[in-house]
Amino acid sequence: MRLIDRVVAYDNERIVCESESHRAANHPLAHEDALSILCGLEYGAQAMAIHGALLAAGARTASDAPRHGYLVAASDLRWSIDRLDHCDAPLTIEAISEFRSGNQVAYRFELRTSEQAVLSGRASVVLASP
C-alpha cells in the first residue's frame, strides 16, 4: 500500500513528500467510509521509509544498504482535525531525522495542508540486521 504520491525534496536529515490519496473513495485504511486522522501516522512512517531508502541508495557498505523496519513507537501525537478525508487540499508530509544508530531510527513528522498542520508527532523504527 503506497500512500505517498511524490517526493518534493530531501537531504540527509529530512524529506518532504506530497499526497492526495487521503481523498480516495476506496482508501485502504478507511473504516466505515471515514479516514481517521490517526491514519496519518502511516503517512509519516512511509515518508520515513522513503527517506531511508533514498539515503541507502548511495550506500557504500552493506550496513548502509536498505533494510526492513518495524514501527515500534509513536509519541507526542497532536492533531487539529478528526478525519483526513475531510481535507480538500493535498497533504504535505515532512519527516525530520532526530536519531540514527545501527538498528534504530527516530523521526519527527508533520502532516499539513496549505492552511494548517493537521497531525504531528514522533515515531521510532527498529531496523532488521544487515
PDB file of C-alpha atoms in Angstrom:
ATOM      1  CA  MET A   1       0.000   0.000   0.000  1.00  0.00           C
ATOM      2  CA  ARG A   2       1.648   3.183  -1.195  1.00  0.00           C
ATOM      3  CA  LEU A   3       0.119   6.389   0.154  1.00  0.00           C
ATOM      4  CA  ILE A   4       2.793   8.926  -0.835  1.00  0.00           C
ATOM      5  CA  ASP A   5       2.403  10.384  -4.335  1.00  0.00           C
ATOM      6  CA  ARG A   6       5.704  12.194  -4.735  1.00  0.00           C
ATOM      7  CA  VAL A   7       8.908  13.308  -3.050  1.00  0.00           C
ATOM      8  CA  VAL A   8       9.275  17.090  -3.217  1.00  0.00           C
ATOM      9  CA  ALA A   9      12.713  17.402  -1.608  1.00  0.00           C
ATOM     10  CA  TYR A  10      15.119  15.574   0.653  1.00  0.00           C
ATOM     11  CA  ASP A  11      18.587  15.796   2.133  1.00  0.00           C
ATOM     12  CA  ASN A  12      20.481  13.777   4.754  1.00  0.00           C
ATOM     13  CA  GLU A  13      18.256  14.982   7.588  1.00  0.00           C
ATOM     14  CA  ARG A  14      14.743  15.451   6.190  1.00  0.00           C
ATOM     15  CA  ILE A  15      12.253  14.604   3.483  1.00  0.00           C
ATOM     16  CA  VAL A  16       9.206  16.457   2.184  1.00  0.00           C
ATOM     17  CA  CYS A  17       6.529  14.496   0.334  1.00  0.00           C
ATOM     18  CA  GLU A  18       3.048  15.159  -1.018  1.00  0.00           C
ATOM     19  CA  SER A  19      -0.055  13.045  -1.250  1.00  0.00           C
ATOM     20  CA  GLU A  20      -3.628  13.286  -2.411  1.00  0.00           C
ATOM     21  CA  SER A  21      -4.507   9.676  -1.571  1.00  0.00           C
ATOM     22  CA  HIS A  22      -6.342  10.718   1.615  1.00  0.00           C
ATOM     23  CA  ARG A  23      -9.267  11.754  -0.605  1.00  0.00           C
ATOM     24  CA  ALA A  24      -9.598   8.388  -2.370  1.00  0.00           C
ATOM     25  CA  ALA A  25     -13.062   6.881  -2.065  1.00  0.00           C
ATOM     26  CA  ASN A  26     -11.569   3.404  -1.633  1.00  0.00           C
ATOM     27  CA  HIS A  27      -8.732   4.320   0.752  1.00  0.00           C
ATOM     28  CA  PRO A  28      -7.248   1.101   2.187  1.00  0.00           C
ATOM     29  CA  LEU A  29      -7.194   2.473   5.754  1.00  0.00           C
ATOM     30  CA  ALA A  30     -10.730   3.902   5.744  1.00  0.00           C
ATOM     31  CA  HIS A  31     -13.233   2.410   8.151  1.00  0.00           C
ATOM     32  CA  GLU A  32     -16.953   2.886   7.520  1.00  0.00           C
ATOM     33  CA  ASP A  33     -16.152   5.483   4.835  1.00  0.00           C
ATOM     34  CA  ALA A  34     -14.045   7.572   7.234  1.00  0.00           C
ATOM     35  CA  LEU A  35     -10.276   8.063   7.322  1.00  0.00           C
ATOM     36  CA  SER A  36      -9.228   8.813  10.898  1.00  0.00           C
ATOM     37  CA  ILE A  37      -6.530  11.414  11.466  1.00  0.00           C
ATOM     38  CA  LEU A  38      -4.563   8.692  13.261  1.00  0.00           C
ATOM     39  CA  CYS A  39      -4.053   7.010   9.881  1.00  0.00           C
ATOM     40  CA  GLY A  40      -1.754   9.964   9.256  1.00  0.00           C
ATOM     41  CA  LEU A  41       0.842   8.068  11.280  1.00  0.00           C
ATOM     42  CA  GLU A  42       1.138   5.705   8.301  1.00  0.00           C
ATOM     43  CA  TYR A  43       1.836   8.673   6.023  1.00  0.00           C
ATOM     44  CA  GLY A  44       4.609   9.800   8.365  1.00  0.00           C
ATOM     45  CA  ALA A  45       6.023   6.265   8.557  1.00  0.00           C
ATOM     46  CA  GLN A  46       6.020   5.940   4.766  1.00  0.00           C
ATOM     47  CA  ALA A  47       7.874   9.248   4.423  1.00  0.00           C
ATOM     48  CA  MET A  48      10.449   7.926   6.905  1.00  0.00           C
ATOM     49  CA  ALA A  49      10.827   4.694   4.917  1.00  0.00           C
ATOM     50  CA  ILE A  50      11.241   6.555   1.634  1.00  0.00           C
ATOM     51  CA  HIS A  51      13.873   8.775   3.244  1.00  0.00           C
ATOM     52  CA  GLY A  52      15.781   5.727   4.462  1.00  0.00           C
ATOM     53  CA  ALA A  53      15.611   4.113   1.023  1.00  0.00           C
ATOM     54  CA  LEU A  54      16.846   7.265  -0.706  1.00  0.00           C
ATOM     55  CA  LEU A  55      19.763   7.566   1.714  1.00  0.00           C
ATOM     56  CA  ALA A  56      20.571   3.867   1.316  1.00  0.00           C
ATOM     57  CA  ALA A  57      20.574   4.185  -2.483  1.00  0.00           C
ATOM     58  CA  GLY A  58      24.001   5.772  -2.171  1.00  0.00           C
ATOM     59  CA  ALA A  59      25.191   3.232   0.397  1.00  0.00           C
ATOM     60  CA  ARG A  60      28.838   2.292   0.291  1.00  0.00           C
ATOM     61  CA  THR A  61      28.734  -0.564   2.786  1.00  0.00           C
ATOM     62  CA  ALA A  62      26.389  -3.474   3.436  1.00  0.00           C
ATOM     63  CA  SER A  63      25.388  -1.973   6.796  1.00  0.00           C
ATOM     64  CA  ASP A  64      24.102   1.130   4.974  1.00  0.00           C
ATOM     65  CA  ALA A  65      22.022  -0.873   2.470  1.00  0.00           C
ATOM     66  CA  PRO A  66      18.194  -0.717   2.656  1.00  0.00           C
ATOM     67  CA  ARG A  67      16.668  -2.840   5.423  1.00  0.00           C
ATOM     68  CA  HIS A  68      13.197  -3.753   6.559  1.00  0.00           C
ATOM     69  CA  GLY A  69      11.991  -1.887   9.604  1.00  0.00           C
ATOM     70  CA  TYR A  70       9.279  -2.174  12.229  1.00  0.00           C
ATOM     71  CA  LEU A  71       7.455   0.797  13.701  1.00  0.00           C
ATOM     72  CA  VAL A  72       7.885   0.309  17.445  1.00  0.00           C
ATOM     73  CA  ALA A  73       6.782   3.604  18.976  1.00  0.00           C
ATOM     74  CA  ALA A  74       4.771   6.716  18.260  1.00  0.00           C
ATOM     75  CA  SER A  75       4.672   9.605  20.700  1.00  0.00           C
ATOM     76  CA  ASP A  76       3.763  13.257  21.094  1.00  0.00           C
ATOM     77  CA  LEU A  77       0.910  12.869  18.608  1.00  0.00           C
ATOM     78  CA  ARG A  78      -1.053  16.086  18.187  1.00  0.00           C
ATOM     79  CA  TRP A  79      -3.870  16.677  15.734  1.00  0.00           C
ATOM     80  CA  SER A  80      -6.156  19.544  14.828  1.00  0.00           C
ATOM     81  CA  ILE A  81      -8.846  17.619  12.910  1.00  0.00           C
ATOM     82  CA  ASP A  82     -10.518  14.240  13.334  1.00  0.00           C
ATOM     83  CA  ARG A  83     -10.596  12.984   9.750  1.00  0.00           C
ATOM     84  CA  LEU A  84      -8.001  13.122   6.986  1.00  0.00           C
ATOM     85  CA  ASP A  85     -10.619  12.588   4.296  1.00  0.00           C
ATOM     86  CA  HIS A  86     -12.151  15.957   5.196  1.00  0.00           C
ATOM     87  CA  CYS A  87      -9.010  17.744   3.940  1.00  0.00           C
ATOM     88  CA  ASP A  88      -9.758  19.089   0.468  1.00  0.00           C
ATOM     89  CA  ALA A  89      -6.167  20.152  -0.198  1.00  0.00           C
ATOM     90  CA  PRO A  90      -3.160  17.923  -0.888  1.00  0.00           C
ATOM     91  CA  LEU A  91      -1.164  16.829   2.157  1.00  0.00           C
ATOM     92  CA  THR A  92       2.450  17.789   2.656  1.00  0.00           C
ATOM     93  CA  ILE A  93       4.326  15.271   4.790  1.00  0.00           C
ATOM     94  CA  GLU A  94       7.656  16.265   6.327  1.00  0.00           C
ATOM     95  CA  ALA A  95       9.846  13.883   8.316  1.00  0.00           C
ATOM     96  CA  ILE A  96      12.992  15.058  10.083  1.00  0.00           C
ATOM     97  CA  SER A  97      15.570  12.591  11.359  1.00  0.00           C
ATOM     98  CA  GLU A  98      16.265  13.024  15.068  1.00  0.00           C
ATOM     99  CA  PHE A  99      18.314   9.894  15.744  1.00  0.00           C
ATOM    100  CA  ARG A 100      20.066   7.253  13.672  1.00  0.00           C
ATOM    101  CA  SER A 101      22.001   4.356  15.079  1.00  0.00           C
ATOM    102  CA  GLY A 102      22.890   0.897  13.829  1.00  0.00           C
ATOM    103  CA  ASN A 103      19.459  -0.680  14.127  1.00  0.00           C
ATOM    104  CA  GLN A 104      17.194   2.186  15.139  1.00  0.00           C
ATOM    105  CA  VAL A 105      15.930   5.442  13.672  1.00  0.00           C
ATOM    106  CA  ALA A 106      13.674   8.116  15.119  1.00  0.00           C
ATOM    107  CA  TYR A 107      11.923  10.927  13.286  1.00  0.00           C
ATOM    108  CA  ARG A 108       9.746  13.907  13.996  1.00  0.00           C
ATOM    109  CA  PHE A 109       6.985  14.264  11.400  1.00  0.00           C
ATOM    110  CA  GLU A 110       4.197  16.632  10.416  1.00  0.00           C
ATOM    111  CA  LEU A 111       1.273  16.415   8.006  1.00  0.00           C
ATOM    112  CA  ARG A 112      -0.152  19.708   6.837  1.00  0.00           C
ATOM    113  CA  THR A 113      -2.381  21.264   4.253  1.00  0.00           C
ATOM    114  CA  SER A 114      -1.703  24.678   2.766  1.00  0.00           C
ATOM    115  CA  GLU A 115      -3.742  26.125   5.637  1.00  0.00           C
ATOM    116  CA  GLN A 116      -2.765  24.230   8.779  1.00  0.00           C
ATOM    117  CA  ALA A 117      -0.820  21.449  10.453  1.00  0.00           C
ATOM    118  CA  VAL A 118      -3.213  18.521  10.858  1.00  0.00           C
ATOM    119  CA  LEU A 119      -1.009  15.934  12.619  1.00  0.00           C
ATOM    120  CA  SER A 120       2.446  15.931  14.153  1.00  0.00           C
ATOM    121  CA  GLY A 121       4.422  13.557  16.308  1.00  0.00           C
ATOM    122  CA  ARG A 122       7.456  11.341  16.662  1.00  0.00           C
ATOM    123  CA  ALA A 123       8.000   7.773  15.525  1.00  0.00           C
ATOM    124  CA  SER A 124      10.732   5.194  16.108  1.00  0.00           C
ATOM    125  CA  VAL A 125      11.648   2.251  13.907  1.00  0.00           C
ATOM    126  CA  VAL A 126      13.812  -0.780  14.658  1.00  0.00           C
ATOM    127  CA  LEU A 127      15.668  -1.977  11.570  1.00  0.00           C
ATOM    128  CA  ALA A 128      16.379  -5.588  10.696  1.00  0.00           C
ATOM    129  CA  SER A 129      20.019  -6.635  10.992  1.00  0.00           C
ATOM    130  CA  PRO A 130      22.048  -6.239   7.787  1.00  0.00           C
TER     131      PRO A 130
END
